[in-house]
Each structure stands twice: as C-alpha cells, then as structure tokens.
mmCIF file of C-alpha atoms in Angstrom:
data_model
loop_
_atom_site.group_PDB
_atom_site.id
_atom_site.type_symbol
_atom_site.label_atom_id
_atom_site.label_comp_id
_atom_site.label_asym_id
_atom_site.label_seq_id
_atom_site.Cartn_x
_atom_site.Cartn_y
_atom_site.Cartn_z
ATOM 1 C CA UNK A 3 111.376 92.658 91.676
ATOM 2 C CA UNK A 4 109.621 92.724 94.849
ATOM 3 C CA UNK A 5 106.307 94.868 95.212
ATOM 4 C CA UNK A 6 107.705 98.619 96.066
ATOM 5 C CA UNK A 7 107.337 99.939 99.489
ATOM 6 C CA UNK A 8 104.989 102.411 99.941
ATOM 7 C CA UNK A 9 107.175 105.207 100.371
ATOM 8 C CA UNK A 10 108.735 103.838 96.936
ATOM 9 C CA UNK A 11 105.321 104.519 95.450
ATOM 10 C CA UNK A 12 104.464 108.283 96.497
ATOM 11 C CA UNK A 13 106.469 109.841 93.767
ATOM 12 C CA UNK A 14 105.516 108.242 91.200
ATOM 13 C CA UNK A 15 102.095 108.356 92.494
ATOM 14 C CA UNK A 16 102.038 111.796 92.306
ATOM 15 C CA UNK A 17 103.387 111.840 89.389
ATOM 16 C CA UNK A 18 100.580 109.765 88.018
ATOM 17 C CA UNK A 19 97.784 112.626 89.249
ATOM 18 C CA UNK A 20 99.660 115.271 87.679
ATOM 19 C CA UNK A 21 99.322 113.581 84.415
ATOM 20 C CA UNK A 22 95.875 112.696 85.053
ATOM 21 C CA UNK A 23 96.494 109.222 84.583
ATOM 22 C CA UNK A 24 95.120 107.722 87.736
ATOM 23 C CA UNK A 25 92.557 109.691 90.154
ATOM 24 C CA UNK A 26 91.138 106.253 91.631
ATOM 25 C CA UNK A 27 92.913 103.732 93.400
ATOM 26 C CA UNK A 28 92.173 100.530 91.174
ATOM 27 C CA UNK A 29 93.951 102.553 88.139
ATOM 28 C CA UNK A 30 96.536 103.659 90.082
ATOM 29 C CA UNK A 31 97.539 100.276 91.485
ATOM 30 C CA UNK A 32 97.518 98.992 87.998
ATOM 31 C CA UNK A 33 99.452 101.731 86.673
ATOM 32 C CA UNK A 34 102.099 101.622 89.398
ATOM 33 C CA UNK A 35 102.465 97.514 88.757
ATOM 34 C CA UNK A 36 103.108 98.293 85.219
ATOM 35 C CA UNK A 37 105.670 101.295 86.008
ATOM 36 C CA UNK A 38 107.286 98.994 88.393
ATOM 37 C CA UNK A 39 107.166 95.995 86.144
ATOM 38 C CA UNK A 40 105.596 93.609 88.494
ATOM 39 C CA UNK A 41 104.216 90.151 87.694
ATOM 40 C CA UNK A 42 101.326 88.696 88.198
ATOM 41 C CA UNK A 43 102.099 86.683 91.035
ATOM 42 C CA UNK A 44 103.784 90.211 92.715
ATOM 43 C CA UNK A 45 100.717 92.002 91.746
ATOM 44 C CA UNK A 46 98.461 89.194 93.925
ATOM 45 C CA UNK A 47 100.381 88.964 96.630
ATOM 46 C CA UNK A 48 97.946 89.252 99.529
ATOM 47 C CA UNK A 49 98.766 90.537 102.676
ATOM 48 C CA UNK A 50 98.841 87.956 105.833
ATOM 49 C CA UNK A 51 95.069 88.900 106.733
ATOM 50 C CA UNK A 52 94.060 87.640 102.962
ATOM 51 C CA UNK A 53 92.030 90.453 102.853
ATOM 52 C CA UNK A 54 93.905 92.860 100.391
ATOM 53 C CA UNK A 55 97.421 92.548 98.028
ATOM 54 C CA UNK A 56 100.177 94.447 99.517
ATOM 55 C CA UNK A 57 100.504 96.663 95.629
ATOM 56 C CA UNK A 58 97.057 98.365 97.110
ATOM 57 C CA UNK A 59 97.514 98.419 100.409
ATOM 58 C CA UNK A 60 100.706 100.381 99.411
ATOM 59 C CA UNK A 61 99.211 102.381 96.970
ATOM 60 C CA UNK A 62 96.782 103.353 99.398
ATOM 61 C CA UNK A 63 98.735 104.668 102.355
ATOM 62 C CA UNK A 64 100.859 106.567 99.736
ATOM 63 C CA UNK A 65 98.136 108.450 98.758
ATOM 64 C CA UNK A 66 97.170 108.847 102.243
ATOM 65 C CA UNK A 67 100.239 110.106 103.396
ATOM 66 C CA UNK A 68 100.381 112.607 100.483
ATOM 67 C CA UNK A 69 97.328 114.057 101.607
ATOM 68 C CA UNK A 70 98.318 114.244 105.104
ATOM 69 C CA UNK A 71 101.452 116.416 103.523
ATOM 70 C CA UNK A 72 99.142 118.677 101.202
ATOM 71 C CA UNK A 73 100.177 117.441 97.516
ATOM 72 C CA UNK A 74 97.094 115.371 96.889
ATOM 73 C CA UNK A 75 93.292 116.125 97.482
ATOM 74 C CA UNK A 76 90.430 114.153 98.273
ATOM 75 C CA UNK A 77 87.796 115.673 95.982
ATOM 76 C CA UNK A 78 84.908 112.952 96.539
ATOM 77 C CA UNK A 79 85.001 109.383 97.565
ATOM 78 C CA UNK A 80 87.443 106.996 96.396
ATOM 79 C CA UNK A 81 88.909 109.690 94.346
ATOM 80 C CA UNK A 82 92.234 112.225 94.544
ATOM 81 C CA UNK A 83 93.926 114.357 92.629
ATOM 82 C CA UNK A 84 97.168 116.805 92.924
ATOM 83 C CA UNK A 85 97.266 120.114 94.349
ATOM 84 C CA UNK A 86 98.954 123.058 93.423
ATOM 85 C CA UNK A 87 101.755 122.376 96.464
ATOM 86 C CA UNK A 88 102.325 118.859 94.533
ATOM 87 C CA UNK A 89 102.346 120.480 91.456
ATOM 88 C CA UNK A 90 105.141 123.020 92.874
ATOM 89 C CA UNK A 91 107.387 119.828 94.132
ATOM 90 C CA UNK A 92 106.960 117.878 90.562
ATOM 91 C CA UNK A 93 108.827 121.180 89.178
ATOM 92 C CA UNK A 94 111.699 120.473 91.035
ATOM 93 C CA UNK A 95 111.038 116.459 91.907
ATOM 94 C CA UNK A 96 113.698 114.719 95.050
ATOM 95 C CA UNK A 97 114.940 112.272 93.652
ATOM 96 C CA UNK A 98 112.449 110.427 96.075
ATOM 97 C CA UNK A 99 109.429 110.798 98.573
ATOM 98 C CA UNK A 100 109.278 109.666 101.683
ATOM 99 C CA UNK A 101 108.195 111.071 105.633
ATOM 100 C CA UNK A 102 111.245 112.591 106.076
ATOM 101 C CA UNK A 103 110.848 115.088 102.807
ATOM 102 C CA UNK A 104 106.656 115.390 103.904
ATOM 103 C CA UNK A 105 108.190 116.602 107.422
ATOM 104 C CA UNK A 106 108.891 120.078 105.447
ATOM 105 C CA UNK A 107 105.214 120.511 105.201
ATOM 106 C CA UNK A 108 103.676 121.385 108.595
ATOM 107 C CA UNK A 109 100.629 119.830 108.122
ATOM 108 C CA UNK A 110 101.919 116.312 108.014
ATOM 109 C CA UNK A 111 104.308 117.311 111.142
ATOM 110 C CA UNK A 112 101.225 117.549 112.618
ATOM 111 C CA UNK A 113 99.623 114.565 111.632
ATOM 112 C CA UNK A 114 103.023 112.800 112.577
ATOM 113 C CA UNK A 115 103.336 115.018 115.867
ATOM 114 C CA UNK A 116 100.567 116.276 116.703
ATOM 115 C CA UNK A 117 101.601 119.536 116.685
ATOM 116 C CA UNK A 118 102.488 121.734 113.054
ATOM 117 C CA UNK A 119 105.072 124.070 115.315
ATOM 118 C CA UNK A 120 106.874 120.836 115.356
ATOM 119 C CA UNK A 121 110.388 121.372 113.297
ATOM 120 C CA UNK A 122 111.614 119.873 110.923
ATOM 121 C CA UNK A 123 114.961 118.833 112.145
ATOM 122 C CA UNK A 124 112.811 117.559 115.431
ATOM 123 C CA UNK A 125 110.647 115.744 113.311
ATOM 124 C CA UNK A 126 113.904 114.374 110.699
ATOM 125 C CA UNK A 127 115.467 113.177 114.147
ATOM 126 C CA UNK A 128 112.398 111.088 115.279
ATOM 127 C CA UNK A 129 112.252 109.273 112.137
ATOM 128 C CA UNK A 130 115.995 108.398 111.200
ATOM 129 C CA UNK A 131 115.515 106.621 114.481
ATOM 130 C CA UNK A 132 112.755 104.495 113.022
ATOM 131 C CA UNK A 133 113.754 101.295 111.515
ATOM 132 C CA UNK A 134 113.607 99.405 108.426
ATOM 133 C CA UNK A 135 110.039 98.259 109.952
ATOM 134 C CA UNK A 136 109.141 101.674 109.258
ATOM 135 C CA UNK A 137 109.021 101.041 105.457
ATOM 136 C CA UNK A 138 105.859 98.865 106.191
ATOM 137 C CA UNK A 139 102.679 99.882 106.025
ATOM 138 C CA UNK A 140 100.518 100.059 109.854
ATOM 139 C CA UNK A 141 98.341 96.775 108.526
ATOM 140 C CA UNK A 142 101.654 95.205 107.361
ATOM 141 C CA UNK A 143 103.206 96.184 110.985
ATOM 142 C CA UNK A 144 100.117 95.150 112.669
ATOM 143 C CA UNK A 145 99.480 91.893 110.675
ATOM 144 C CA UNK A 146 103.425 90.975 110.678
ATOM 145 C CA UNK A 147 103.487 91.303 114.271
ATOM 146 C CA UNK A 148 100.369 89.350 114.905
ATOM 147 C CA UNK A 149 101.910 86.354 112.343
ATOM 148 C CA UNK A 150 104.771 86.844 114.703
ATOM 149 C CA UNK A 151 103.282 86.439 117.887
ATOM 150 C CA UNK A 152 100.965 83.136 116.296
ATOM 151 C CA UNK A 153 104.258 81.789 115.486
ATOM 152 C CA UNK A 154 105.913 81.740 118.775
ATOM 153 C CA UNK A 155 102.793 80.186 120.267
ATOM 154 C CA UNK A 156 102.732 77.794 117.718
ATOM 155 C CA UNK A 157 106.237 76.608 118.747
ATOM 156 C CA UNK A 158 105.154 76.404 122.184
ATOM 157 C CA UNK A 159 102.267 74.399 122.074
ATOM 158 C CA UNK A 160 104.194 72.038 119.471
ATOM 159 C CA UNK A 161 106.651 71.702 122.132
ATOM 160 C CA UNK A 162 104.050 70.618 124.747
ATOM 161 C CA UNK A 163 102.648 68.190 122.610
ATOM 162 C CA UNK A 164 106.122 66.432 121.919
ATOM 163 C CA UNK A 165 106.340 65.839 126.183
ATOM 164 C CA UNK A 166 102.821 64.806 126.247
ATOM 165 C CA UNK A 167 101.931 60.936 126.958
ATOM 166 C CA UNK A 168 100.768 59.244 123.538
ATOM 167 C CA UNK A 169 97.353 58.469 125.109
ATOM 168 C CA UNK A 170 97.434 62.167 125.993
ATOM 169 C CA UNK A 171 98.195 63.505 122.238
ATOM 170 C CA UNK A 172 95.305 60.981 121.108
ATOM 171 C CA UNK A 173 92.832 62.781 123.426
ATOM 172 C CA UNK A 174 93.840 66.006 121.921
ATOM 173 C CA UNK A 175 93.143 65.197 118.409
ATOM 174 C CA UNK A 176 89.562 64.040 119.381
ATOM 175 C CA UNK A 177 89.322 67.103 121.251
ATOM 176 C CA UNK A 178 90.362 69.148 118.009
ATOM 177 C CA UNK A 179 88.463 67.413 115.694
ATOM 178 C CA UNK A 180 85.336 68.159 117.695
ATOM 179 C CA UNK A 181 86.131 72.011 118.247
ATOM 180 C CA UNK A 182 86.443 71.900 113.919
ATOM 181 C CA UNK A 183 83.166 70.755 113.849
ATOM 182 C CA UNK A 184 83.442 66.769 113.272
ATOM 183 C CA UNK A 185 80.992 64.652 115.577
ATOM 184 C CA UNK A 186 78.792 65.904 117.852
ATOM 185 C CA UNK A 187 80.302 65.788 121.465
ATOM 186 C CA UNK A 188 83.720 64.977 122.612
ATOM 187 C CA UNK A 189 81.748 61.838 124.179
ATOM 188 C CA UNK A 190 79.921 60.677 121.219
ATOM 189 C CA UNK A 191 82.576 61.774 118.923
ATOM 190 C CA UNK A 192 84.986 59.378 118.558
ATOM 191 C CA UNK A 193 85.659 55.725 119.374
ATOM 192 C CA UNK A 194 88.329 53.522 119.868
ATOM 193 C CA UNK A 195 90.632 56.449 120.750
ATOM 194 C CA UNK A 196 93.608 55.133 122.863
ATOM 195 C CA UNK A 197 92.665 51.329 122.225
ATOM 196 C CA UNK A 198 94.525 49.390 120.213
ATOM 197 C CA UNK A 199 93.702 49.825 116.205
ATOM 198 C CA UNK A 200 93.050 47.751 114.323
ATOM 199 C CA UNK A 201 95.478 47.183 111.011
ATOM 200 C CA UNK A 202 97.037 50.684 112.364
ATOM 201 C CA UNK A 203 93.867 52.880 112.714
ATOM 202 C CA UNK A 204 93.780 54.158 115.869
ATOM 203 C CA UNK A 205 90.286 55.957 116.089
ATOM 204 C CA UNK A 206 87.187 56.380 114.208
ATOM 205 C CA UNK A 207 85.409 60.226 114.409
ATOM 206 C CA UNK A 208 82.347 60.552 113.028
ATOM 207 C CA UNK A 209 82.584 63.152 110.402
ATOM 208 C CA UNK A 210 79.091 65.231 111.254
ATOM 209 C CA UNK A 211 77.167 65.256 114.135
ATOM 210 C CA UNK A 212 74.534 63.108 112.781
ATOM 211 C CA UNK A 213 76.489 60.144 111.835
ATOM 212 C CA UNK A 214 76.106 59.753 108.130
ATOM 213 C CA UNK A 215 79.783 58.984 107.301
ATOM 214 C CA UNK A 216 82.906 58.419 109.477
ATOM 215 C CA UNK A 217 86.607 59.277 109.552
ATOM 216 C CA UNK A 218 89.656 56.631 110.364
ATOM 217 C CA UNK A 219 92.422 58.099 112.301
ATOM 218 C CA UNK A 220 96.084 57.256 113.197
ATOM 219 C CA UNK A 221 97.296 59.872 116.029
ATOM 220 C CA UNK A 222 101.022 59.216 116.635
ATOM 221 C CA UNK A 223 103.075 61.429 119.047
ATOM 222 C CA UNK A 224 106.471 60.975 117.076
ATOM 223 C CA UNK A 225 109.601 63.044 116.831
ATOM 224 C CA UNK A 226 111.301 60.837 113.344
ATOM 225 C CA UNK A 227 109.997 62.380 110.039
ATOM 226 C CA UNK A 228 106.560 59.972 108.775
ATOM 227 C CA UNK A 229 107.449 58.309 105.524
ATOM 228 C CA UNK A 230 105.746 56.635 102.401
ATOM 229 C CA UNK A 231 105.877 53.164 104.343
ATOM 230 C CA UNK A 232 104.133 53.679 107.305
ATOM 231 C CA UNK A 233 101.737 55.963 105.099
ATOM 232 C CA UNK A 234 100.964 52.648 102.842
ATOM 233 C CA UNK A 235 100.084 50.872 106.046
ATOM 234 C CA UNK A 236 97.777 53.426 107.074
ATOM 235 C CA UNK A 237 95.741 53.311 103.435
ATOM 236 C CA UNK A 238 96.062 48.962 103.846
ATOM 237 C CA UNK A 239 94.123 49.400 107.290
ATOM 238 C CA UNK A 240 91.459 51.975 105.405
ATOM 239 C CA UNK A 241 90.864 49.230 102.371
ATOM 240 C CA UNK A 242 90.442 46.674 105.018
ATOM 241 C CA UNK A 243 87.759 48.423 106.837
ATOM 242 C CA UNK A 244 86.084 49.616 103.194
ATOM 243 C CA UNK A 245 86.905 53.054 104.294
ATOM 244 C CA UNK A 246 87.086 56.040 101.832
ATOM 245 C CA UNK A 247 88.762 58.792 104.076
ATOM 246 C CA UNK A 248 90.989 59.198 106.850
ATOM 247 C CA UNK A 249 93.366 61.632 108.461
ATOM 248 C CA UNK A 250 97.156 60.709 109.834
ATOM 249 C CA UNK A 251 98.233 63.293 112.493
ATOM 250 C CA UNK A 252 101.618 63.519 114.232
ATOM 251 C CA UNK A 253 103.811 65.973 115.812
ATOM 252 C CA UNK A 254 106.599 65.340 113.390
ATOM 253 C CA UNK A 255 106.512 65.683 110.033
ATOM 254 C CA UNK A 256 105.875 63.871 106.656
ATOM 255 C CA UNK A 257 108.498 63.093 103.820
ATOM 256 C CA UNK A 258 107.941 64.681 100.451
ATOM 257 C CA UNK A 259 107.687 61.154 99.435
ATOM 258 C CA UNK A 260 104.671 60.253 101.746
ATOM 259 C CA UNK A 261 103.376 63.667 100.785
ATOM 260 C CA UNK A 262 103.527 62.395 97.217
ATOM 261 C CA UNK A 263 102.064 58.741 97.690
ATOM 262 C CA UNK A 264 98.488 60.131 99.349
ATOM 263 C CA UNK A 265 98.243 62.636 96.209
ATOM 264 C CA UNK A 266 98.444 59.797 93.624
ATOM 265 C CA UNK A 267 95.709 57.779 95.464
ATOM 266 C CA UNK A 268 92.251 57.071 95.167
ATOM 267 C CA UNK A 269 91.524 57.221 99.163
ATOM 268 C CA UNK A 270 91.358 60.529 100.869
ATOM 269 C CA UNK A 271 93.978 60.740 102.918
ATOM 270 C CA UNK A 272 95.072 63.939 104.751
ATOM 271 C CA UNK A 273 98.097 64.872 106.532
ATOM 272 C CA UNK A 274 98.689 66.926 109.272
ATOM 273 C CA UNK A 275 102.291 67.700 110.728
ATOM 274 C CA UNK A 276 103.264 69.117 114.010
ATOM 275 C CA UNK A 277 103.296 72.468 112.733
ATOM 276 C CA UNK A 278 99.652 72.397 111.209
ATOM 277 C CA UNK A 279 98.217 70.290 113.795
ATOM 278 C CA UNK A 280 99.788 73.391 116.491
ATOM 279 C CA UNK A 281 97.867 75.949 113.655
ATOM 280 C CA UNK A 282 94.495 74.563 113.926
ATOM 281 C CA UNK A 283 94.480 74.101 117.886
ATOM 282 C CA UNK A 284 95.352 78.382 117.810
ATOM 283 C CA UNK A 285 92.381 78.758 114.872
ATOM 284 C CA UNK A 286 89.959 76.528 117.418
ATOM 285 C CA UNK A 287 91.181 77.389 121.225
ATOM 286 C CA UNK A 288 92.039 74.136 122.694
ATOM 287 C CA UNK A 289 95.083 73.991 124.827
ATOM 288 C CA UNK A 290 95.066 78.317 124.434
ATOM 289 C CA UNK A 291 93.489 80.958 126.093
ATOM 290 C CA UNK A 292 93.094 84.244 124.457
ATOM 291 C CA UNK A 293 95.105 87.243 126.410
ATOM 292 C CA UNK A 294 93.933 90.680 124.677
ATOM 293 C CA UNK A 295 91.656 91.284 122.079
ATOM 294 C CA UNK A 296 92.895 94.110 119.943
ATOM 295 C CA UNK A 297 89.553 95.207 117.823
ATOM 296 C CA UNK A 298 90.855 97.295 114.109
ATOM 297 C CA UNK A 299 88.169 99.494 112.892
ATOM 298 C CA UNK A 300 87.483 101.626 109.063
ATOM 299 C CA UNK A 301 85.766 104.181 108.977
ATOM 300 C CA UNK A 302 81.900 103.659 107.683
ATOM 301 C CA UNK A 303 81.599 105.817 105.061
ATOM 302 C CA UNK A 304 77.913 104.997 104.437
ATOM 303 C CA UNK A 305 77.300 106.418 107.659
ATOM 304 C CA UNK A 306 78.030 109.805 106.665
ATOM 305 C CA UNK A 307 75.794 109.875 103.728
ATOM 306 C CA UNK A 308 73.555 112.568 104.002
ATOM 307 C CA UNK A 309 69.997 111.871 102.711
#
C-alpha cells in the first residue's frame, strides 16, 4: 500500500502512546510502518526536498496536530505522550481522526482559526471546502508545489531551446558546462564549439579549470529520438582521438537502446536529454532569472537551552 496520510496516522498514533509503545518519533515511525505493513522501499520514500521520508514527515505532523487538539503532550524534547483528553477519546475511538473531529476541541480551532470562540460547524464548513491537497502535509504542499512550478519552467526553457539556432544551442552547453564548474572561463573553456568536429565531436571542454584532463562533446539541437547508431559514432570519434570521456547532449531524447549501449562500454559516456539538459540550466541559472525567494525556517531548539 501506499505510505498513509497523515491524518491516516493520528489514531493509531495515539493509540500507540496510550499503550506506551512509542513516546519518540523514530519508534513511532517504525511502529506505524509495521501496523501499516509498509515495505521497505514505502518506508524510504523521501520527500521531493531529499531531506526526510514522507512515513516521518507524516508521523510528525500527526503528532503535531494532536497536540495542537490537546490529546498528546510534549513532556521534553523529542518526546510525547497522551493526555487524559486522548485517553477520554480512545474510550470511545471515531472510527478515524482527522481536523474535522480535532475542530471539537477549541484549542485546535484556535490554532486553525485563530480564535477558540470559533464553532465548530464554522470551522467543519472551512475544511470540507479544502481539497484532497489538504491530506498533504505543509512540506509536501510546499515541496509539491515548488516541483510543480520547476516543471513548468522546465518545459519552457526546453521549448526555447528547440527554436534556438544549432550554433546557438552549442553556445549554451559551453555556457552550462562552465556554470557546473568544468573549465575555467566561458573563453578558455571550450574549443572548437560551433566548428566543424572532427569524426562527430563537436567540442572539447576542459574538465577543471587547470587543464589536467578534457571532455569531448557532441551538442545536437534535434527533435527525432538519439539512437544506438549515432551513439556508436560518437564513441568511434572518442577512440580516434584516444579519449576516455565524453558527454552527448540534445534536446530530444535517447532510445533505451542507446541508453543501453553506453552502459556496456568501457568509455565514459554520458547522456543528457532535453529534459535533463532544461534541469541543470534551472539548478545553475543560465537562461533563468530567479523571481521570489521564499526562505522556510525550524525552530532552533539549541537556542533555547538554558545554561
């Protein structure tokens, strides 16, 4: 099954305190996985930031959200445990928990509302208008939309570099490679760019700024899917120049085949698609400009350490 929502997770959750079977996050995430039957690989999945798996990001704005409501406390750091008001609704358990059944407590109305003279049918009404997004956690909602957004712009540069001119494309790739680090200055960077190759490379970039070792390119502005054979003729042109690593970009894409043939070979080849080479030109800020800068802060617990 898919990893539970975290409204999925505050009963059983609480559940879990009663019984004094998890008062720490780590054990309760593990517990929860095991209630819920979840795999490995549903147990690792990360959320989009990489930064945490979605089973504890749940796990942790259930428990948040119980607190809010009164039926878990916070006794120290990093720990909770149930209250006598979630110890009154495990003796006559909903068949679930979510915000709508915390809404009875006025406490979380007035997390929710800012106000607890908020009622509850007030309250009920504002979320049955909420959506299925609403099952999400904030950083899932923040991070989805954010994927979201760096999707769309994705599209939109790939769709400028399909219209651009071929000796336009090439000076974009040179211009990438140097934002990732590779070469020293756009000037003294690469070579040969926009000449004609030779044997089908079309550039050389020197792969640090110092010189020691250089990477063969072939930059073609395409809209056909690459296959195996013009792959092969890319590795010919590396044996011919002795070369041990290169890097075939195009704004198309690559067969599975060609895919295939550059993981079965001794040369170091790697490919980069439309899509990816779009991806990396977002990561480094050529051909974008940022717009807003939305800055996501935790609280510093450390901070408030008394000596």
């Amino acid at each position: 099954m898919a990893v539970p929502t975290y409204d999925q997770l505050m009963l059983p959750l609480l559940r879990l305190a009663a019984a004094r079977l998890a008062n720490d996050l780590p054990t309760a995430e593990r517990l929860l996985g095991d209630e819920f039957g979840l795999t490995l690989e549903e147990r690792t999945t990360m959320l989009p930031s990489g930064q945490q798996t979605a089973l504890r990001n749940r796990t942790g704005w259930a428990s948040f959200y119980l607190m809010k409501a009164g039926l878990l406390a916070k006794p120290k750091r990093g720990y909770f445990e149930i209250t006598e008001r979630g110890r009154e609704v495990l003796k006559a358990p909903p068949v679930s928990i979510d915000k709508t059944f915390l809404a009875s407590f006025p406490e979380f109305r007035e997390f929710l509302m800012g106000s607890p003279e908020q009622s509850v049918a007030n309250v009920t009404q504002v979320l049955s208008q909420s959506t299925a997004a609403d099952q999400v956690t904030p950083d899932e909602a923040l991070q989805g939309a954010y994927q979201q957004l760096r999707s769309e712009l994705a599209s939109q540069v790939l769709e400028r570099l399909l219209h651009v001119s071929p000796e336009f494309f090439e000076q974009i790739v040179v211009e990438l490679l140097v934002a990732m680090g590779y070469g020293g200055s756009r000037r003294d960077a690469g070579e040969r760019i926009g000449r004609s190759g030779d044997g089908g490379i079309d550039g050389i970039i020197k792969e640090d700024r110092l010189g020691l070792d250089v990477i063969y390119l072939q930059a073609k502005r395409w809209q056909g899917t690459v296959g195996r054979p013009e792959i092969q003729k890319f590795v010919g042109a590396l044996h011919g120049q002795r070369a041990r690593k290169g890097v075939f970009m195009t704004t198309s894409a690559f067969s599975s085949e060609a895919r295939d043939y550059v993981s079965h070979i001794d040369v170091k080849v790697v490919l980069l698609d439309g899509i990816q080479i779009a991806s990396l030109m977002i990561d480094h800020g050529v051909g974008v400009t940022p717009v807003a800068t939305y800055v996501v802060k935790r609280l510093d617990s450390d901070y408030f350490e008394e000596a």
